[in-house]
Each structure stands twice: as C-alpha cells, then as structure tokens.
C-alpha cells in the first residue's frame, strides 16, 4: 500500500470528521487544490474507530469527475464507497447494494429501480410536497410568534419535510414513518454522538459498524413486511413497483429499501437547511429571489453547489494508474471531495460568491458517471418547492444563533438552524 512520506509535512487533514463541525474546511480544500490536488491522507484512529491504511484525496473538479466517471479504473465494488474499510466478513453483504457495484451489474439494478422513479410518478407528488412545505413552515412560524420568536428550522421543518416526502414516495404507512429517521440517524450520523445514540459495540469491543448486517436486521425485516403488504394492497408508490417486480430478488429489495431510506432521506435532509442557511447569510441574494430576479431552478442548483449534501465518496483503484500526475497503485483507496470540487476556481468563477443565477453550474453534488444520484429529480423538486414556500412566507431570514453542523466526513448535515421570526409587517412579497 502506498504511503508517500513526502506528503505528510504541511498537508491539512480532511479526513477527521471533527474538521467538518463548523462547515466545509475551505482553506484546507483551497490549499490542496492549488498545491496537492491528489495527495495521500493518513486515516488515523478517531472517535473510537480504528485506523485505516490511508487514501488518496482528490480535490479538483476535473479529477473528481474523472474518477466518478471511470468505473473501469476506479471501482465501487472492490472496497465499497465509504472511506472506512468494511470488515472482510461484511463486504459481500455491502456489495449487494447498487451503490457498491460496478457496471454491468450496477446497470441492471439501476434499470430495475429506475422503473419506479419515473418523472411522471415523481411529478405527481408535487402538490402534496407543496402542501407539506407550507404546512410545516406555517406551523413553525405560528409557534415561534406565540413564544420566543425563535424557531429551529431543522427540528421543526426540514427533518420532517424530507422524512414525510420520502415516506409518501416509498409508500410507508403513517404510523411507521418515524423509523425512517431513526435508521437514517443510526447509519449516517454514526460519527456524531448527538445523532448516533448510545454506541453499540462489536465482538472486539470497538464500535459496531452501522452498515453491518447485524445492525440492519430490523430495517430488513420491515422492508420484507412492507413488500408483502404492497403485494396484497398495491399503491402508486416505489415500494409497490419494487415488490411486484419478479426480476428483483428479496435480498436486492432489502438493499434497495436501505439505500432509498438512507440516501433518499438524508440528501434532502442535509441540502434543505444548508440552502436556507446560505440564503440567511446572503440577504441580498434572498431579496433577489423574493423579488423574482432569479429563477428558483437556478437557485436550487447554486444552493446545491454551495452546500453539497454529500462530502466524499470512495473508490478503489483496479489497476496501477495516475491522477493529475500522481501514481496510484492497484488496491489504493481514492476518495473524491465534492465540497472541494464545487468551489474549484478552475471551473467556477468567484466560487465563494453566492450567485443564484449562476450558469452553467456543473456542480457534483449529485455525483457524476454511472452512479449519478437516481433520485436527483425528486430531490430538486423538494428543494425548489421548499425555497418557493419559504420565499413566500418569510420576508427575512435572520439567524438567531450559530447553526450546528453534523460531525461527519461523509454527510454535510445540519443539526440545528435557529431563525428569529419577526412579527408580520403587512408588507407583501415584491412582485
């Protein structure tokens, strides 16, 4: 395994999850892009998790796109897609998920699930999504105005918004929907003590991997029960399509449910408050949005660039190769950093200026290549509707305190976004 000693001095650490507790580490990203666009990172022991062999950090946009597109050279299957190596015993199980497969097997599963994620089916949810956004925002504003005047948009709006929309798409019964958020916190927030809950230990005494089969049995049992229910009582939802597809084996359906529950929930759950935070910190941009000077479609893309919901994805080199002139050996881990690529000055003019009309906007917040996000259309719809309803209901976005970020090197989440709500002034939205 490669471990270039020359890369050690003066190289910022973009692996440690605690380094993201204040948001994107822009100065570290900029230094890496400018001087060390492909650089070796030590994978030290942190937060009770064991040390790993290290990896190549890829931070420039062009190199990130190349790695994501070239599945023949950079595999999702060999070591899966998370920075930390799964235990060898768990790897065959993890490889059953579409996210952790390479073409052509990946393509078969993507086509199967793509039948459920048709644009028509997703577009039919827009009315319900808009009613939900308006209802959650209105209830949060009313509660704030009747109390302290402060509302946490994460706990009162965006968590429920993402969760309930996903439950509608999947066809999860109302009484069972809280399970989706519990599972998401367990799997996505495992590095953050506020999100992960009491730590579970494995047989060696170290923290148990939340992606391991033993930790997911309750989710899989629920998926099997829900699929059986959908076969008896079909509906216009994704689980009905998957459950009645004879080409989809039960283990594949379980892994689809895992992927859709976690990725489908947390993409919007992370992006939505991140976009609202950006607008709160840029009042001129928010005024332009409210005045109709920028389209909500371009607004969604710029806010996704500004606050990518996913921070990193891992690949494994299939053969000896090179990236940006650096030799990479077969078996090396290669990790792309979306947050760095989205601010690459080589692609985005003035990347630290929030430009809601920015075009073109080739951000990589939904990935690229064969693994580009299957639910991107649904995510964009939800974000557009939420920003439109926020624009109509809140004349000003005023922070009432610092936001709290998720401790994670994988998901760019927010745990809290406190806003101060002013009494209505009777001044309608311009335009």
Short mmCIF file of C-alpha atoms in Angstrom, two decimals:
data_model
loop_
_atom_site.label_atom_id
_atom_site.label_comp_id
_atom_site.label_asym_id
_atom_site.label_seq_id
_atom_site.Cartn_x
_atom_site.Cartn_y
_atom_site.Cartn_z
CA UNK A 1 0.00 0.00 0.00
CA UNK A 2 1.24 3.45 -0.95
CA UNK A 3 2.20 5.81 1.88
CA UNK A 4 4.30 8.66 0.50
CA UNK A 5 6.17 10.17 3.42
CA UNK A 6 6.75 13.34 1.41
CA UNK A 7 3.04 14.06 1.55
CA UNK A 8 3.00 14.34 5.34
CA UNK A 9 4.50 17.78 6.13
CA UNK A 10 2.06 20.68 5.92
CA UNK A 11 -0.80 18.66 4.42
CA UNK A 12 -4.15 19.57 6.01
CA UNK A 13 -6.23 16.72 7.37
CA UNK A 14 -9.56 16.46 5.51
CA UNK A 15 -10.31 13.00 6.90
CA UNK A 16 -11.11 13.76 10.55
CA UNK A 17 -14.93 14.06 10.91
CA UNK A 18 -14.48 16.70 13.61
CA UNK A 19 -12.96 19.00 10.99
CA UNK A 20 -16.43 19.46 9.49
CA UNK A 21 -18.15 20.55 12.70
CA UNK A 22 -18.01 24.19 11.53
CA UNK A 23 -18.85 23.51 7.88
CA UNK A 24 -16.68 23.00 4.84
CA UNK A 25 -12.92 23.42 5.52
CA UNK A 26 -12.43 25.87 2.67
CA UNK A 27 -8.87 26.90 3.48
CA UNK A 28 -7.75 23.26 3.58
CA UNK A 29 -9.56 22.49 0.35
CA UNK A 30 -8.04 25.52 -1.39
CA UNK A 31 -4.52 24.58 -0.31
CA UNK A 32 -4.99 21.03 -1.57
CA UNK A 33 -6.49 22.12 -4.89
CA UNK A 34 -3.70 24.61 -5.52
CA UNK A 35 -0.67 22.63 -4.31
CA UNK A 36 -1.64 19.00 -3.74
CA UNK A 37 -4.70 18.15 -5.89
CA UNK A 38 -4.10 14.43 -5.37
CA UNK A 39 -2.48 13.79 -2.01
CA UNK A 40 -2.07 10.96 0.46
CA UNK A 41 -4.12 11.25 3.66
CA UNK A 42 -3.46 9.29 6.81
CA UNK A 43 -6.52 7.50 8.14
CA UNK A 44 -5.85 7.75 11.83
CA UNK A 45 -7.89 6.36 14.70
CA UNK A 46 -10.62 8.82 15.62
CA UNK A 47 -13.79 8.85 17.74
CA UNK A 48 -13.21 5.26 18.77
CA UNK A 49 -12.96 3.98 15.21
CA UNK A 50 -9.79 2.13 14.26
CA UNK A 51 -7.08 3.48 11.99
CA UNK A 52 -7.10 2.55 8.33
CA UNK A 53 -4.49 2.22 5.60
CA UNK A 54 -4.87 5.77 4.23
CA UNK A 55 -6.15 7.04 0.90
CA UNK A 56 -5.62 9.46 -1.97
CA UNK A 57 -7.67 12.66 -1.54
CA UNK A 58 -8.86 14.11 -4.88
CA UNK A 59 -9.97 17.73 -4.66
CA UNK A 60 -10.01 19.35 -8.12
CA UNK A 61 -13.25 19.30 -10.12
CA UNK A 62 -11.78 17.73 -13.27
CA UNK A 63 -10.11 14.93 -11.34
CA UNK A 64 -13.21 14.27 -9.24
CA UNK A 65 -15.34 13.96 -12.38
CA UNK A 66 -12.77 11.67 -14.00
CA UNK A 67 -12.73 9.30 -11.02
CA UNK A 68 -16.53 9.22 -10.78
CA UNK A 69 -16.96 8.53 -14.50
CA UNK A 70 -14.23 5.91 -14.91
CA UNK A 71 -15.70 2.85 -13.20
CA UNK A 72 -13.29 0.52 -15.00
CA UNK A 73 -10.30 2.10 -13.27
CA UNK A 74 -11.91 3.26 -10.03
CA UNK A 75 -14.21 0.62 -8.59
CA UNK A 76 -17.18 0.99 -6.25
CA UNK A 77 -17.24 -2.80 -5.80
CA UNK A 78 -13.75 -3.67 -4.61
CA UNK A 79 -13.88 -1.87 -1.27
CA UNK A 80 -17.35 -0.27 -1.40
CA UNK A 81 -17.87 3.51 -1.29
CA UNK A 82 -17.19 4.67 2.27
CA UNK A 83 -13.77 5.87 3.39
CA UNK A 84 -13.53 3.35 6.22
CA UNK A 85 -12.96 -0.23 5.08
CA UNK A 86 -15.79 -2.60 5.96
CA UNK A 87 -14.82 -5.74 7.77
CA UNK A 88 -13.97 -8.53 5.28
CA UNK A 89 -16.89 -10.60 6.54
CA UNK A 90 -19.34 -7.76 5.80
CA UNK A 91 -18.01 -6.82 2.37
CA UNK A 92 -20.00 -9.41 0.37
CA UNK A 93 -23.18 -8.16 2.04
CA UNK A 94 -22.36 -4.50 1.36
CA UNK A 95 -21.65 -5.31 -2.29
CA UNK A 96 -25.31 -6.31 -2.75
CA UNK A 97 -26.22 -2.62 -2.71
CA UNK A 98 -26.36 -0.91 -6.11
CA UNK A 99 -24.23 1.94 -4.78
CA UNK A 100 -21.38 -0.50 -4.20
CA UNK A 101 -21.41 -2.19 -7.60
CA UNK A 102 -19.76 -1.58 -10.95
CA UNK A 103 -21.15 -1.89 -14.46
CA UNK A 104 -22.64 -4.04 -15.88
CA UNK A 105 -24.25 -5.49 -12.71
CA UNK A 106 -24.89 -1.98 -11.42
CA UNK A 107 -26.73 -1.10 -14.64
CA UNK A 108 -29.20 -3.98 -14.28
CA UNK A 109 -30.25 -2.92 -10.80
CA UNK A 110 -30.37 0.75 -11.75
CA UNK A 111 -32.72 -0.02 -14.65
CA UNK A 112 -34.99 -2.03 -12.36
CA UNK A 113 -35.34 0.69 -9.75
CA UNK A 114 -35.47 3.36 -12.47
CA UNK A 115 -38.88 1.99 -13.43
CA UNK A 116 -40.16 3.18 -10.09
CA UNK A 117 -38.53 6.62 -10.25
CA UNK A 118 -40.25 7.83 -13.39
CA UNK A 119 -40.53 11.58 -13.84
CA UNK A 120 -44.30 11.29 -14.08
CA UNK A 121 -44.63 9.45 -10.76
CA UNK A 122 -42.39 11.93 -9.00
CA UNK A 123 -44.08 14.98 -10.53
CA UNK A 124 -47.45 13.75 -9.24
CA UNK A 125 -46.14 14.25 -5.72
CA UNK A 126 -45.59 17.99 -6.18
CA UNK A 127 -48.98 19.09 -4.81
CA UNK A 128 -48.53 17.03 -1.65
CA UNK A 129 -44.95 18.25 -1.29
CA UNK A 130 -46.04 21.88 -1.58
CA UNK A 131 -48.86 21.44 0.92
CA UNK A 132 -46.39 19.83 3.33
CA UNK A 133 -43.81 22.59 2.96
CA UNK A 134 -46.41 25.30 3.51
CA UNK A 135 -47.97 23.48 6.45
CA UNK A 136 -44.69 22.81 8.24
CA UNK A 137 -43.43 26.37 7.72
CA UNK A 138 -46.70 27.94 8.80
CA UNK A 139 -46.89 25.82 11.96
CA UNK A 140 -43.28 26.63 12.84
CA UNK A 141 -43.82 30.36 12.32
CA UNK A 142 -47.02 30.38 14.38
CA UNK A 143 -45.31 28.56 17.24
CA UNK A 144 -42.35 30.93 17.17
CA UNK A 145 -44.51 34.05 17.11
CA UNK A 146 -46.55 32.75 20.02
CA UNK A 147 -43.40 32.05 22.01
CA UNK A 148 -39.83 33.28 22.00
CA UNK A 149 -39.79 34.36 18.38
CA UNK A 150 -37.11 31.80 17.54
CA UNK A 151 -37.61 28.61 15.56
CA UNK A 152 -35.18 25.82 14.71
CA UNK A 153 -35.92 25.05 11.07
CA UNK A 154 -34.13 21.71 11.23
CA UNK A 155 -36.19 20.18 14.02
CA UNK A 156 -39.48 21.85 13.09
CA UNK A 157 -39.39 21.86 9.28
CA UNK A 158 -36.63 20.24 7.26
CA UNK A 159 -36.25 16.93 9.13
CA UNK A 160 -39.97 16.22 8.88
CA UNK A 161 -40.21 17.59 5.36
CA UNK A 162 -37.58 15.21 3.96
CA UNK A 163 -38.85 12.26 6.00
CA UNK A 164 -42.54 12.59 5.18
CA UNK A 165 -41.93 13.21 1.49
CA UNK A 166 -39.78 10.09 1.29
CA UNK A 167 -42.40 8.08 3.16
CA UNK A 168 -45.02 9.16 0.62
CA UNK A 169 -42.80 8.17 -2.31
CA UNK A 170 -41.95 4.80 -0.78
CA UNK A 171 -45.47 4.14 0.47
CA UNK A 172 -44.58 3.77 4.16
CA UNK A 173 -47.71 3.84 6.40
CA UNK A 174 -48.02 6.98 8.59
CA UNK A 175 -47.59 5.12 11.86
CA UNK A 176 -44.24 3.69 10.82
CA UNK A 177 -42.57 6.79 9.39
CA UNK A 178 -40.52 7.69 12.44
CA UNK A 179 -38.48 4.54 11.85
CA UNK A 180 -37.01 6.08 8.69
CA UNK A 181 -35.44 8.95 10.62
CA UNK A 182 -34.16 6.60 13.34
CA UNK A 183 -32.45 4.41 10.76
CA UNK A 184 -31.00 7.42 8.95
CA UNK A 185 -29.50 8.82 12.15
CA UNK A 186 -28.03 5.46 13.04
CA UNK A 187 -26.33 4.91 9.68
CA UNK A 188 -25.48 8.46 8.59
CA UNK A 189 -24.84 10.13 11.94
CA UNK A 190 -22.75 7.36 13.48
CA UNK A 191 -19.72 9.68 13.83
CA UNK A 192 -21.75 12.29 15.75
CA UNK A 193 -22.70 11.48 19.36
CA UNK A 194 -25.81 13.69 19.10
CA UNK A 195 -27.17 11.68 16.18
CA UNK A 196 -25.92 8.14 16.70
CA UNK A 197 -27.37 7.49 20.16
CA UNK A 198 -25.76 5.05 22.58
CA UNK A 199 -22.87 3.29 20.81
CA UNK A 200 -23.23 -0.40 20.06
CA UNK A 201 -20.11 -2.49 20.45
CA UNK A 202 -18.94 -5.29 18.22
CA UNK A 203 -17.41 -8.56 19.45
CA UNK A 204 -13.96 -6.94 19.63
CA UNK A 205 -15.23 -4.15 21.91
CA UNK A 206 -14.89 -1.46 19.26
CA UNK A 207 -17.93 0.41 17.88
CA UNK A 208 -20.13 -1.79 15.70
CA UNK A 209 -20.31 -0.75 12.05
CA UNK A 210 -23.86 0.59 11.46
CA UNK A 211 -23.69 -0.78 7.89
CA UNK A 212 -23.10 -4.36 9.04
CA UNK A 213 -25.82 -7.00 8.55
CA UNK A 214 -26.22 -7.45 12.28
CA UNK A 215 -27.09 -3.77 12.74
CA UNK A 216 -29.66 -3.68 9.91
CA UNK A 217 -31.86 -6.67 10.65
CA UNK A 218 -34.76 -4.59 11.93
CA UNK A 219 -34.74 -2.46 8.77
CA UNK A 220 -34.65 -5.51 6.51
CA UNK A 221 -37.45 -7.22 8.39
CA UNK A 222 -39.57 -4.10 7.98
CA UNK A 223 -38.77 -3.99 4.24
CA UNK A 224 -39.90 -7.59 3.79
CA UNK A 225 -43.13 -6.99 5.71
CA UNK A 226 -43.87 -3.80 3.80
CA UNK A 227 -43.19 -5.51 0.46
CA UNK A 228 -45.60 -8.33 1.35
CA UNK A 229 -48.22 -5.73 2.27
CA UNK A 230 -47.73 -3.93 -1.08
CA UNK A 231 -48.26 -7.16 -3.00
CA UNK A 232 -51.61 -7.56 -1.26
CA UNK A 233 -52.52 -3.87 -1.35
CA UNK A 234 -50.69 -2.19 -4.25
CA UNK A 235 -50.47 1.60 -4.46
CA UNK A 236 -48.91 4.31 -6.60
CA UNK A 237 -45.55 4.20 -4.82
CA UNK A 238 -42.00 2.99 -5.29
CA UNK A 239 -42.25 0.01 -2.92
CA UNK A 240 -45.21 -1.37 -4.84
CA UNK A 241 -43.20 -1.25 -8.07
CA UNK A 242 -40.21 -2.96 -6.46
CA UNK A 243 -42.23 -5.54 -4.53
CA UNK A 244 -44.11 -6.68 -7.64
CA UNK A 245 -41.03 -6.88 -9.87
CA UNK A 246 -40.31 -10.57 -10.44
CA UNK A 247 -36.73 -9.81 -11.52
CA UNK A 248 -35.85 -8.37 -8.11
CA UNK A 249 -34.76 -10.92 -5.51
CA UNK A 250 -35.67 -10.36 -1.85
CA UNK A 251 -32.07 -9.53 -0.77
CA UNK A 252 -31.92 -6.97 -3.59
CA UNK A 253 -35.21 -5.42 -2.49
CA UNK A 254 -33.91 -5.17 1.07
CA UNK A 255 -30.81 -3.33 -0.08
CA UNK A 256 -32.87 -1.02 -2.26
CA UNK A 257 -35.00 -0.15 0.74
CA UNK A 258 -31.84 0.53 2.75
CA UNK A 259 -30.40 2.75 0.00
CA UNK A 260 -33.62 4.66 -0.63
CA UNK A 261 -34.34 5.14 3.06
CA UNK A 262 -30.88 6.46 3.88
CA UNK A 263 -29.85 8.29 0.71
CA UNK A 264 -33.37 9.43 -0.19
CA UNK A 265 -33.94 10.93 3.23
CA UNK A 266 -30.57 12.41 4.01
CA UNK A 267 -29.92 14.08 0.66
CA UNK A 268 -32.81 16.49 1.15
CA UNK A 269 -32.49 16.49 4.94
CA UNK A 270 -28.95 17.87 4.55
CA UNK A 271 -29.35 20.07 1.47
CA UNK A 272 -32.53 21.88 2.52
CA UNK A 273 -31.29 23.56 5.72
CA UNK A 274 -27.91 24.13 4.10
CA UNK A 275 -29.57 26.11 1.34
CA UNK A 276 -31.65 28.12 3.80
CA UNK A 277 -28.52 28.88 5.83
CA UNK A 278 -26.82 30.22 2.70
CA UNK A 279 -29.79 32.48 1.97
CA UNK A 280 -29.86 33.72 5.56
CA UNK A 281 -26.18 34.65 5.33
CA UNK A 282 -26.69 36.40 1.99
CA UNK A 283 -29.68 38.74 2.42
CA UNK A 284 -29.13 40.45 -0.94
CA UNK A 285 -29.43 37.11 -2.71
CA UNK A 286 -32.57 36.30 -0.73
CA UNK A 287 -34.12 39.65 -1.63
CA UNK A 288 -33.37 38.95 -5.30
CA UNK A 289 -35.08 35.58 -5.01
CA UNK A 290 -38.15 37.14 -3.36
CA UNK A 291 -38.30 39.86 -5.99
CA UNK A 292 -38.34 37.31 -8.80
CA UNK A 293 -34.98 38.49 -10.13
CA UNK A 294 -33.66 34.90 -10.20
CA UNK A 295 -35.39 31.67 -11.10
CA UNK A 296 -35.91 29.08 -8.39
CA UNK A 297 -34.49 26.41 -10.70
CA UNK A 298 -31.09 28.11 -10.90
CA UNK A 299 -31.35 28.96 -7.20
CA UNK A 300 -31.63 25.24 -6.39
CA UNK A 301 -28.51 24.43 -8.40
CA UNK A 302 -26.42 27.18 -6.80
CA UNK A 303 -27.51 26.25 -3.29
CA UNK A 304 -26.63 22.62 -4.04
CA UNK A 305 -23.19 23.75 -5.22
CA UNK A 306 -22.79 25.92 -2.12
CA UNK A 307 -23.91 23.23 0.33
CA UNK A 308 -23.41 19.76 -1.21
CA UNK A 309 -25.26 17.17 0.89
CA UNK A 310 -22.50 14.57 0.38
CA UNK A 311 -18.92 15.44 1.29
CA UNK A 312 -17.00 12.48 -0.08
CA UNK A 313 -17.17 9.15 -1.84
CA UNK A 314 -14.56 6.43 -2.04
CA UNK A 315 -13.40 4.29 -4.94
CA UNK A 316 -10.64 1.66 -5.15
CA UNK A 317 -8.07 1.58 -7.94
CA UNK A 318 -8.50 -1.53 -10.07
CA UNK A 319 -5.04 -1.27 -11.63
CA UNK A 320 -1.95 0.90 -11.46
CA UNK A 321 -2.84 4.34 -12.81
CA UNK A 322 -2.23 8.04 -12.24
CA UNK A 323 -4.33 11.04 -11.33
CA UNK A 324 -3.01 14.53 -12.01
CA UNK A 325 0.45 13.07 -12.42
CA UNK A 326 0.45 11.15 -9.12
CA UNK A 327 0.99 7.38 -9.38
CA UNK A 328 -1.83 5.36 -7.83
CA UNK A 329 -1.38 1.63 -7.29
CA UNK A 330 -3.94 -1.11 -7.71
CA UNK A 331 -5.81 -1.51 -4.42
CA UNK A 332 -5.26 2.08 -3.23
CA UNK A 333 -8.27 3.92 -1.88
CA UNK A 334 -9.21 7.02 -3.85
CA UNK A 335 -11.60 9.49 -2.19
CA UNK A 336 -13.24 12.37 -4.08
CA UNK A 337 -14.30 15.50 -2.16
CA UNK A 338 -17.45 17.05 -3.60
CA UNK A 339 -17.28 20.15 -1.42
CA UNK A 340 -13.84 20.99 -2.75
CA UNK A 341 -14.75 20.30 -6.39
CA UNK A 342 -17.77 22.60 -6.11
CA UNK A 343 -15.50 25.53 -5.20
CA UNK A 344 -12.77 24.88 -7.75
CA UNK A 345 -11.75 28.24 -9.23
CA UNK A 346 -10.75 26.44 -12.43
CA UNK A 347 -14.43 25.74 -13.12
CA UNK A 348 -16.48 28.25 -11.11
CA UNK A 349 -15.84 32.00 -11.40
CA UNK A 350 -15.73 33.61 -7.95
CA UNK A 351 -16.83 30.36 -6.28
CA UNK A 352 -17.23 31.99 -2.86
CA UNK A 353 -19.81 34.41 -4.24
CA UNK A 354 -23.36 33.06 -3.90
CA UNK A 355 -24.76 33.65 -7.40
CA UNK A 356 -28.31 32.32 -7.61
CA UNK A 357 -28.33 32.92 -11.38
CA UNK A 358 -25.03 31.09 -11.98
CA UNK A 359 -24.95 29.32 -15.33
CA UNK A 360 -23.54 26.95 -16.29
CA UNK A 361 -23.30 25.27 -12.91
CA UNK A 362 -21.62 21.85 -13.28
CA UNK A 363 -21.55 21.04 -9.56
CA UNK A 364 -21.02 17.45 -8.48
CA UNK A 365 -23.41 17.47 -5.54
CA UNK A 366 -25.34 14.55 -7.05
CA UNK A 367 -22.19 12.84 -8.28
CA UNK A 368 -21.37 12.02 -11.89
CA UNK A 369 -20.91 9.00 -14.09
CA UNK A 370 -22.79 5.71 -13.67
CA UNK A 371 -23.60 6.40 -10.01
CA UNK A 372 -25.13 9.84 -10.50
CA UNK A 373 -27.97 10.19 -7.98
CA UNK A 374 -31.03 8.25 -9.13
CA UNK A 375 -33.35 10.43 -7.04
CA UNK A 376 -31.93 13.78 -8.19
CA UNK A 377 -35.19 14.82 -9.85
CA UNK A 378 -37.16 14.14 -6.66
CA UNK A 379 -34.59 15.98 -4.56
CA UNK A 380 -34.63 19.02 -6.86
CA UNK A 381 -38.43 19.12 -6.79
CA UNK A 382 -38.49 19.09 -2.98
CA UNK A 383 -35.80 21.76 -2.68
CA UNK A 384 -37.44 24.04 -5.27
CA UNK A 385 -40.82 23.80 -3.56
CA UNK A 386 -39.37 24.43 -0.10
CA UNK A 387 -37.46 27.51 -1.25
CA UNK A 388 -40.56 28.84 -3.03
CA UNK A 389 -42.74 28.43 0.05
CA UNK A 390 -40.04 29.93 2.29
CA UNK A 391 -39.74 32.89 -0.09
CA UNK A 392 -43.50 33.48 0.13
CA UNK A 393 -43.83 33.07 3.90
CA UNK A 394 -40.65 34.61 5.36
CA UNK A 395 -39.80 38.18 4.29
CA UNK A 396 -36.42 37.91 6.08
CA UNK A 397 -34.19 35.01 7.06
CA UNK A 398 -32.43 36.15 10.24
CA UNK A 399 -30.15 33.81 12.14
CA UNK A 400 -30.86 33.69 15.87
CA UNK A 401 -27.65 31.86 16.71
CA UNK A 402 -24.91 29.76 15.13
CA UNK A 403 -26.01 26.68 13.19
CA UNK A 404 -24.79 23.30 14.40
CA UNK A 405 -23.16 21.04 11.84
CA UNK A 406 -23.05 17.27 11.80
CA UNK A 407 -19.75 15.70 12.84
CA UNK A 408 -19.13 13.67 9.70
CA UNK A 409 -16.68 13.34 6.83
CA UNK A 410 -19.45 11.88 4.66
CA UNK A 411 -22.65 13.91 5.03
CA UNK A 412 -22.74 17.73 5.11
CA UNK A 413 -25.64 17.89 7.55
CA UNK A 414 -27.08 20.46 9.92
CA UNK A 415 -28.37 19.53 13.35
CA UNK A 416 -29.78 22.96 14.14
CA UNK A 417 -30.66 26.15 12.23
CA UNK A 418 -32.19 28.74 14.62
CA UNK A 419 -34.02 31.64 12.94
CA UNK A 420 -35.56 34.73 14.54
CA UNK A 421 -39.08 35.32 13.31
CA UNK A 422 -40.24 38.93 13.20
CA UNK A 423 -43.91 39.86 13.54
CA UNK A 424 -45.66 40.23 10.18
CA UNK A 425 -45.31 43.79 8.91
CA UNK A 426 -48.01 43.60 6.31
CA UNK A 427 -45.52 44.17 3.53
CA UNK A 428 -46.25 41.55 0.85
CA UNK A 429 -43.55 39.87 -1.15
CA UNK A 430 -42.41 42.10 -4.02
CA UNK A 431 -43.75 41.18 -7.42
#
